[in-house]
PDB file of C-alpha atoms in Angstrom:
ATOM      1  CA  UNK A   1      31.366   4.572  29.895  1.00 58.00           C
ATOM      2  CA  UNK A   2      33.312   1.518  28.820  1.00 65.00           C
ATOM      3  CA  UNK A   3      33.307  -0.343  32.112  1.00 65.00           C
ATOM      4  CA  UNK A   4      32.428  -3.955  32.514  1.00 66.00           C
ATOM      5  CA  UNK A   5      31.247  -6.254  35.229  1.00 70.00           C
ATOM      6  CA  UNK A   6      30.855  -9.981  35.618  1.00 71.00           C
ATOM      7  CA  UNK A   7      27.660 -11.285  37.089  1.00 75.00           C
ATOM      8  CA  UNK A   8      25.774 -14.561  37.207  1.00 77.00           C
ATOM      9  CA  UNK A   9      22.054 -15.138  36.911  1.00 79.00           C
ATOM     10  CA  UNK A  10      20.266 -18.379  37.683  1.00 79.00           C
ATOM     11  CA  UNK A  11      18.263 -19.925  34.876  1.00 80.00           C
ATOM     12  CA  UNK A  12      14.892 -21.603  35.193  1.00 85.00           C
ATOM     13  CA  UNK A  13      13.137 -24.039  32.918  1.00 87.00           C
ATOM     14  CA  UNK A  14      10.134 -22.633  31.053  1.00 90.00           C
ATOM     15  CA  UNK A  15       8.746 -25.483  28.979  1.00 91.00           C
ATOM     16  CA  UNK A  16      11.423 -26.443  26.463  1.00 88.00           C
ATOM     17  CA  UNK A  17      13.402 -23.238  27.108  1.00 82.00           C
ATOM     18  CA  UNK A  18      15.739 -22.061  29.821  1.00 78.00           C
ATOM     19  CA  UNK A  19      15.276 -18.444  30.893  1.00 81.00           C
ATOM     20  CA  UNK A  20      17.034 -15.915  33.079  1.00 79.00           C
ATOM     21  CA  UNK A  21      15.887 -12.460  34.137  1.00 79.00           C
ATOM     22  CA  UNK A  22      18.751 -10.034  33.560  1.00 78.00           C
ATOM     23  CA  UNK A  23      18.321  -6.464  34.783  1.00 78.00           C
ATOM     24  CA  UNK A  24      19.747  -3.953  32.298  1.00 77.00           C
ATOM     25  CA  UNK A  25      21.004  -0.624  33.635  1.00 76.00           C
ATOM     26  CA  UNK A  26      20.572   2.542  31.594  1.00 74.00           C
ATOM     27  CA  UNK A  27      24.275   2.723  30.741  1.00 74.00           C
ATOM     28  CA  UNK A  28      24.541  -0.866  29.482  1.00 75.00           C
ATOM     29  CA  UNK A  29      25.759  -1.132  25.889  1.00 75.00           C
ATOM     30  CA  UNK A  30      26.057  -4.894  25.425  1.00 73.00           C
ATOM     31  CA  UNK A  31      25.666  -8.148  27.277  1.00 74.00           C
ATOM     32  CA  UNK A  32      27.996 -11.042  26.606  1.00 72.00           C
ATOM     33  CA  UNK A  33      26.687 -14.502  27.433  1.00 69.00           C
ATOM     34  CA  UNK A  34      28.469 -17.642  28.485  1.00 66.00           C
ATOM     35  CA  UNK A  35      26.316 -20.624  29.318  1.00 66.00           C
ATOM     36  CA  UNK A  36      27.928 -23.271  31.468  1.00 65.00           C
ATOM     37  CA  UNK A  37      26.248 -26.545  32.304  1.00 66.00           C
ATOM     38  CA  UNK A  38      27.777 -29.720  33.666  1.00 66.00           C
ATOM     39  CA  UNK A  39      31.221 -28.117  33.449  1.00 64.00           C
ATOM     40  CA  UNK A  40      30.836 -27.554  29.705  1.00 65.00           C
ATOM     41  CA  UNK A  41      30.625 -24.353  27.700  1.00 60.00           C
ATOM     42  CA  UNK A  42      27.743 -24.156  25.230  1.00 60.00           C
ATOM     43  CA  UNK A  43      29.386 -22.539  22.208  1.00 60.00           C
ATOM     44  CA  UNK A  44      26.044 -22.605  20.375  1.00 61.00           C
ATOM     45  CA  UNK A  45      24.794 -19.663  22.438  1.00 57.00           C
ATOM     46  CA  UNK A  46      25.220 -16.304  20.699  1.00 59.00           C
ATOM     47  CA  UNK A  47      28.051 -14.658  22.661  1.00 64.00           C
ATOM     48  CA  UNK A  48      26.727 -11.111  22.730  1.00 69.00           C
ATOM     49  CA  UNK A  49      23.593  -9.114  22.225  1.00 75.00           C
ATOM     50  CA  UNK A  50      23.089  -5.524  21.205  1.00 81.00           C
ATOM     51  CA  UNK A  51      21.205  -3.111  23.458  1.00 83.00           C
ATOM     52  CA  UNK A  52      18.903  -0.728  21.586  1.00 87.00           C
ATOM     53  CA  UNK A  53      17.940   2.744  22.740  1.00 86.00           C
ATOM     54  CA  UNK A  54      14.497   4.308  22.740  1.00 87.00           C
ATOM     55  CA  UNK A  55      15.211   5.609  19.216  1.00 93.00           C
ATOM     56  CA  UNK A  56      15.577   2.029  17.928  1.00 91.00           C
ATOM     57  CA  UNK A  57      19.317   2.358  17.273  1.00 93.00           C
ATOM     58  CA  UNK A  58      22.064   0.358  18.973  1.00 91.00           C
ATOM     59  CA  UNK A  59      23.329   2.350  21.963  1.00 90.00           C
ATOM     60  CA  UNK A  60      26.869   3.730  21.906  1.00 90.00           C
ATOM     61  CA  UNK A  61      29.426   0.956  22.304  1.00 88.00           C
ATOM     62  CA  UNK A  62      27.009  -1.922  21.779  1.00 87.00           C
ATOM     63  CA  UNK A  63      28.324  -2.863  18.343  1.00 90.00           C
ATOM     64  CA  UNK A  64      31.908  -3.293  19.600  1.00 87.00           C
ATOM     65  CA  UNK A  65      31.330  -6.769  20.969  1.00 81.00           C
ATOM     66  CA  UNK A  66      29.353  -8.015  17.966  1.00 85.00           C
ATOM     67  CA  UNK A  67      32.462  -8.055  15.798  1.00 87.00           C
ATOM     68  CA  UNK A  68      34.234 -11.262  14.905  1.00 86.00           C
ATOM     69  CA  UNK A  69      36.789 -12.130  12.200  1.00 87.00           C
ATOM     70  CA  UNK A  70      33.978 -12.831   9.733  1.00 88.00           C
ATOM     71  CA  UNK A  71      31.886  -9.770  10.581  1.00 88.00           C
ATOM     72  CA  UNK A  72      33.593  -6.518  11.427  1.00 91.00           C
ATOM     73  CA  UNK A  73      32.956  -4.072   8.567  1.00 94.00           C
ATOM     74  CA  UNK A  74      29.192  -3.784   9.000  1.00 95.00           C
ATOM     75  CA  UNK A  75      29.194  -3.183  12.796  1.00 94.00           C
ATOM     76  CA  UNK A  76      32.121  -0.771  12.410  1.00 96.00           C
ATOM     77  CA  UNK A  77      30.418   1.241   9.668  1.00 96.00           C
ATOM     78  CA  UNK A  78      27.096   1.345  11.513  1.00 96.00           C
ATOM     79  CA  UNK A  79      28.748   2.464  14.743  1.00 95.00           C
ATOM     80  CA  UNK A  80      30.747   5.185  12.946  1.00 96.00           C
ATOM     81  CA  UNK A  81      27.553   6.387  11.227  1.00 96.00           C
ATOM     82  CA  UNK A  82      25.617   6.566  14.496  1.00 97.00           C
ATOM     83  CA  UNK A  83      28.487   7.759  16.701  1.00 96.00           C
ATOM     84  CA  UNK A  84      31.186   9.481  14.593  1.00 96.00           C
ATOM     85  CA  UNK A  85      33.229  10.275  17.712  1.00 95.00           C
ATOM     86  CA  UNK A  86      33.286   6.667  18.961  1.00 93.00           C
ATOM     87  CA  UNK A  87      36.903   6.045  18.042  1.00 96.00           C
ATOM     88  CA  UNK A  88      37.224   3.175  20.516  1.00 94.00           C
ATOM     89  CA  UNK A  89      35.597   0.890  17.953  1.00 95.00           C
ATOM     90  CA  UNK A  90      38.806   0.992  15.917  1.00 97.00           C
ATOM     91  CA  UNK A  91      40.450  -1.254  18.514  1.00 94.00           C
ATOM     92  CA  UNK A  92      37.825  -3.934  17.927  1.00 92.00           C
ATOM     93  CA  UNK A  93      38.039  -3.542  14.144  1.00 95.00           C
ATOM     94  CA  UNK A  94      41.824  -3.780  14.090  1.00 96.00           C
ATOM     95  CA  UNK A  95      41.830  -6.762  16.401  1.00 92.00           C
ATOM     96  CA  UNK A  96      39.442  -8.631  14.065  1.00 93.00           C
ATOM     97  CA  UNK A  97      41.347  -7.568  10.943  1.00 94.00           C
ATOM     98  CA  UNK A  98      44.528  -9.066  12.421  1.00 91.00           C
ATOM     99  CA  UNK A  99      42.723 -12.434  12.548  1.00 89.00           C
ATOM    100  CA  UNK A 100      40.773 -12.151   9.301  1.00 91.00           C
ATOM    101  CA  UNK A 101      43.320 -10.518   6.997  1.00 92.00           C
ATOM    102  CA  UNK A 102      46.664 -11.194   8.599  1.00 88.00           C
ATOM    103  CA  UNK A 103      48.664 -10.322   5.460  1.00 92.00           C
ATOM    104  CA  UNK A 104      46.837  -7.025   4.878  1.00 94.00           C
ATOM    105  CA  UNK A 105      46.274  -6.027   8.514  1.00 95.00           C
ATOM    106  CA  UNK A 106      49.354  -3.850   8.908  1.00 96.00           C
ATOM    107  CA  UNK A 107      48.583  -1.741   5.833  1.00 97.00           C
ATOM    108  CA  UNK A 108      44.940  -1.306   6.886  1.00 97.00           C
ATOM    109  CA  UNK A 109      45.871  -0.290  10.429  1.00 97.00           C
ATOM    110  CA  UNK A 110      48.576   2.105   9.140  1.00 98.00           C
ATOM    111  CA  UNK A 111      46.117   3.823   6.787  1.00 98.00           C
ATOM    112  CA  UNK A 112      43.344   4.158   9.363  1.00 98.00           C
ATOM    113  CA  UNK A 113      45.706   5.175  12.164  1.00 98.00           C
ATOM    114  CA  UNK A 114      47.151   7.887   9.913  1.00 98.00           C
ATOM    115  CA  UNK A 115      43.671   9.385   9.518  1.00 97.00           C
ATOM    116  CA  UNK A 116      43.145   9.305  13.293  1.00 98.00           C
ATOM    117  CA  UNK A 117      46.515  10.974  13.905  1.00 97.00           C
ATOM    118  CA  UNK A 118      45.521  13.793  11.539  1.00 97.00           C
ATOM    119  CA  UNK A 119      42.498  14.707  13.662  1.00 97.00           C
ATOM    120  CA  UNK A 120      43.093  17.894  15.617  1.00 94.00           C
ATOM    121  CA  UNK A 121      41.214  16.846  18.731  1.00 92.00           C
ATOM    122  CA  UNK A 122      41.567  14.687  21.792  1.00 88.00           C
ATOM    123  CA  UNK A 123      39.341  12.391  23.827  1.00 93.00           C
ATOM    124  CA  UNK A 124      39.821   9.198  25.806  1.00 94.00           C
ATOM    125  CA  UNK A 125      38.342   7.235  22.876  1.00 94.00           C
ATOM    126  CA  UNK A 126      40.644   8.789  20.283  1.00 96.00           C
ATOM    127  CA  UNK A 127      43.784   8.406  22.393  1.00 96.00           C
ATOM    128  CA  UNK A 128      42.779   4.805  23.144  1.00 96.00           C
ATOM    129  CA  UNK A 129      42.367   4.032  19.434  1.00 97.00           C
ATOM    130  CA  UNK A 130      45.694   5.656  18.570  1.00 98.00           C
ATOM    131  CA  UNK A 131      47.429   3.739  21.363  1.00 97.00           C
ATOM    132  CA  UNK A 132      45.993   0.431  20.186  1.00 97.00           C
ATOM    133  CA  UNK A 133      46.927   1.257  16.596  1.00 97.00           C
ATOM    134  CA  UNK A 134      50.559   1.684  17.576  1.00 97.00           C
ATOM    135  CA  UNK A 135      50.384  -1.553  19.565  1.00 96.00           C
ATOM    136  CA  UNK A 136      48.953  -3.350  16.521  1.00 95.00           C
ATOM    137  CA  UNK A 137      51.892  -2.003  14.495  1.00 96.00           C
ATOM    138  CA  UNK A 138      54.356  -3.088  17.226  1.00 95.00           C
ATOM    139  CA  UNK A 139      55.532   0.472  17.814  1.00 96.00           C
ATOM    140  CA  UNK A 140      56.081   0.241  21.544  1.00 96.00           C
ATOM    141  CA  UNK A 141      57.530   3.741  22.121  1.00 97.00           C
ATOM    142  CA  UNK A 142      54.584   5.507  20.480  1.00 97.00           C
ATOM    143  CA  UNK A 143      52.052   3.231  22.205  1.00 97.00           C
ATOM    144  CA  UNK A 144      53.754   3.829  25.562  1.00 97.00           C
ATOM    145  CA  UNK A 145      53.704   7.606  25.043  1.00 97.00           C
ATOM    146  CA  UNK A 146      49.954   7.494  24.377  1.00 97.00           C
ATOM    147  CA  UNK A 147      49.370   5.219  27.361  1.00 97.00           C
ATOM    148  CA  UNK A 148      51.207   7.736  29.545  1.00 97.00           C
ATOM    149  CA  UNK A 149      49.024  10.479  28.043  1.00 96.00           C
ATOM    150  CA  UNK A 150      45.909   8.490  28.926  1.00 95.00           C
ATOM    151  CA  UNK A 151      47.152   7.879  32.464  1.00 96.00           C
ATOM    152  CA  UNK A 152      47.891  11.582  32.845  1.00 96.00           C
ATOM    153  CA  UNK A 153      44.939  13.150  31.011  1.00 94.00           C
ATOM    154  CA  UNK A 154      42.224  10.544  31.560  1.00 93.00           C
ATOM    155  CA  UNK A 155      43.207   8.591  34.697  1.00 93.00           C
ATOM    156  CA  UNK A 156      39.653   7.601  35.620  1.00 91.00           C
ATOM    157  CA  UNK A 157      38.412   6.697  32.137  1.00 89.00           C
ATOM    158  CA  UNK A 158      37.513   3.016  31.782  1.00 88.00           C
ATOM    159  CA  UNK A 159      39.394   2.958  28.486  1.00 92.00           C
ATOM    160  CA  UNK A 160      42.598   3.937  30.288  1.00 94.00           C
ATOM    161  CA  UNK A 161      42.495   0.709  32.279  1.00 92.00           C
ATOM    162  CA  UNK A 162      41.866  -1.260  29.086  1.00 91.00           C
ATOM    163  CA  UNK A 163      44.703   0.545  27.281  1.00 95.00           C
ATOM    164  CA  UNK A 164      47.047  -0.388  30.140  1.00 95.00           C
ATOM    165  CA  UNK A 165      45.889  -3.990  29.907  1.00 93.00           C
ATOM    166  CA  UNK A 166      46.350  -4.067  26.116  1.00 93.00           C
ATOM    167  CA  UNK A 167      49.821  -2.530  26.458  1.00 95.00           C
ATOM    168  CA  UNK A 168      50.784  -5.011  29.175  1.00 94.00           C
ATOM    169  CA  UNK A 169      49.670  -7.944  27.026  1.00 92.00           C
ATOM    170  CA  UNK A 170      51.515  -6.626  23.949  1.00 92.00           C
ATOM    171  CA  UNK A 171      54.679  -5.955  25.972  1.00 92.00           C
ATOM    172  CA  UNK A 172      54.575  -9.460  27.441  1.00 92.00           C
ATOM    173  CA  UNK A 173      53.792 -11.290  24.200  1.00 91.00           C
ATOM    174  CA  UNK A 174      56.327  -9.269  22.152  1.00 88.00           C
ATOM    175  CA  UNK A 175      59.048  -9.405  24.849  1.00 90.00           C
ATOM    176  CA  UNK A 176      59.423  -5.598  24.906  1.00 89.00           C
TER     177      UNK A 176
END
């Protein structure tokens, strides 16, 4: 599942370190950290950590949040190798490519979206990736059609809520 929750955990001093006990549920894929102290954000704290399964591999979805504009190919390739049907990771890849390779982003998204459109299957993850691809290419009608498909076919999927949020943001920022 691709849900999220926001929680806070108190920290305690342990010698020179600060520690917090964070319970991790079996479905957790990643934990994103923000450390606030004295009304300041400590940007030196790694923002996310990967959760590993009993087999020693990152669990499904955990590599999504490790991507940044300087590091998106390796997590993408590893996730696709481990979970070939985890199409939701394309959204994260394309978002980072838009920041890292602004001039080449459209061509990359077009090429990868074309391969996803050629797949003769459906899933919340695949529809989500296709929807985001059309948003990234500023094709509002095609993105809207896929969002409607998600709302109709996968109304309770966590990715449907995220797709609606992504569409809303794109519509607002592009004045659609």
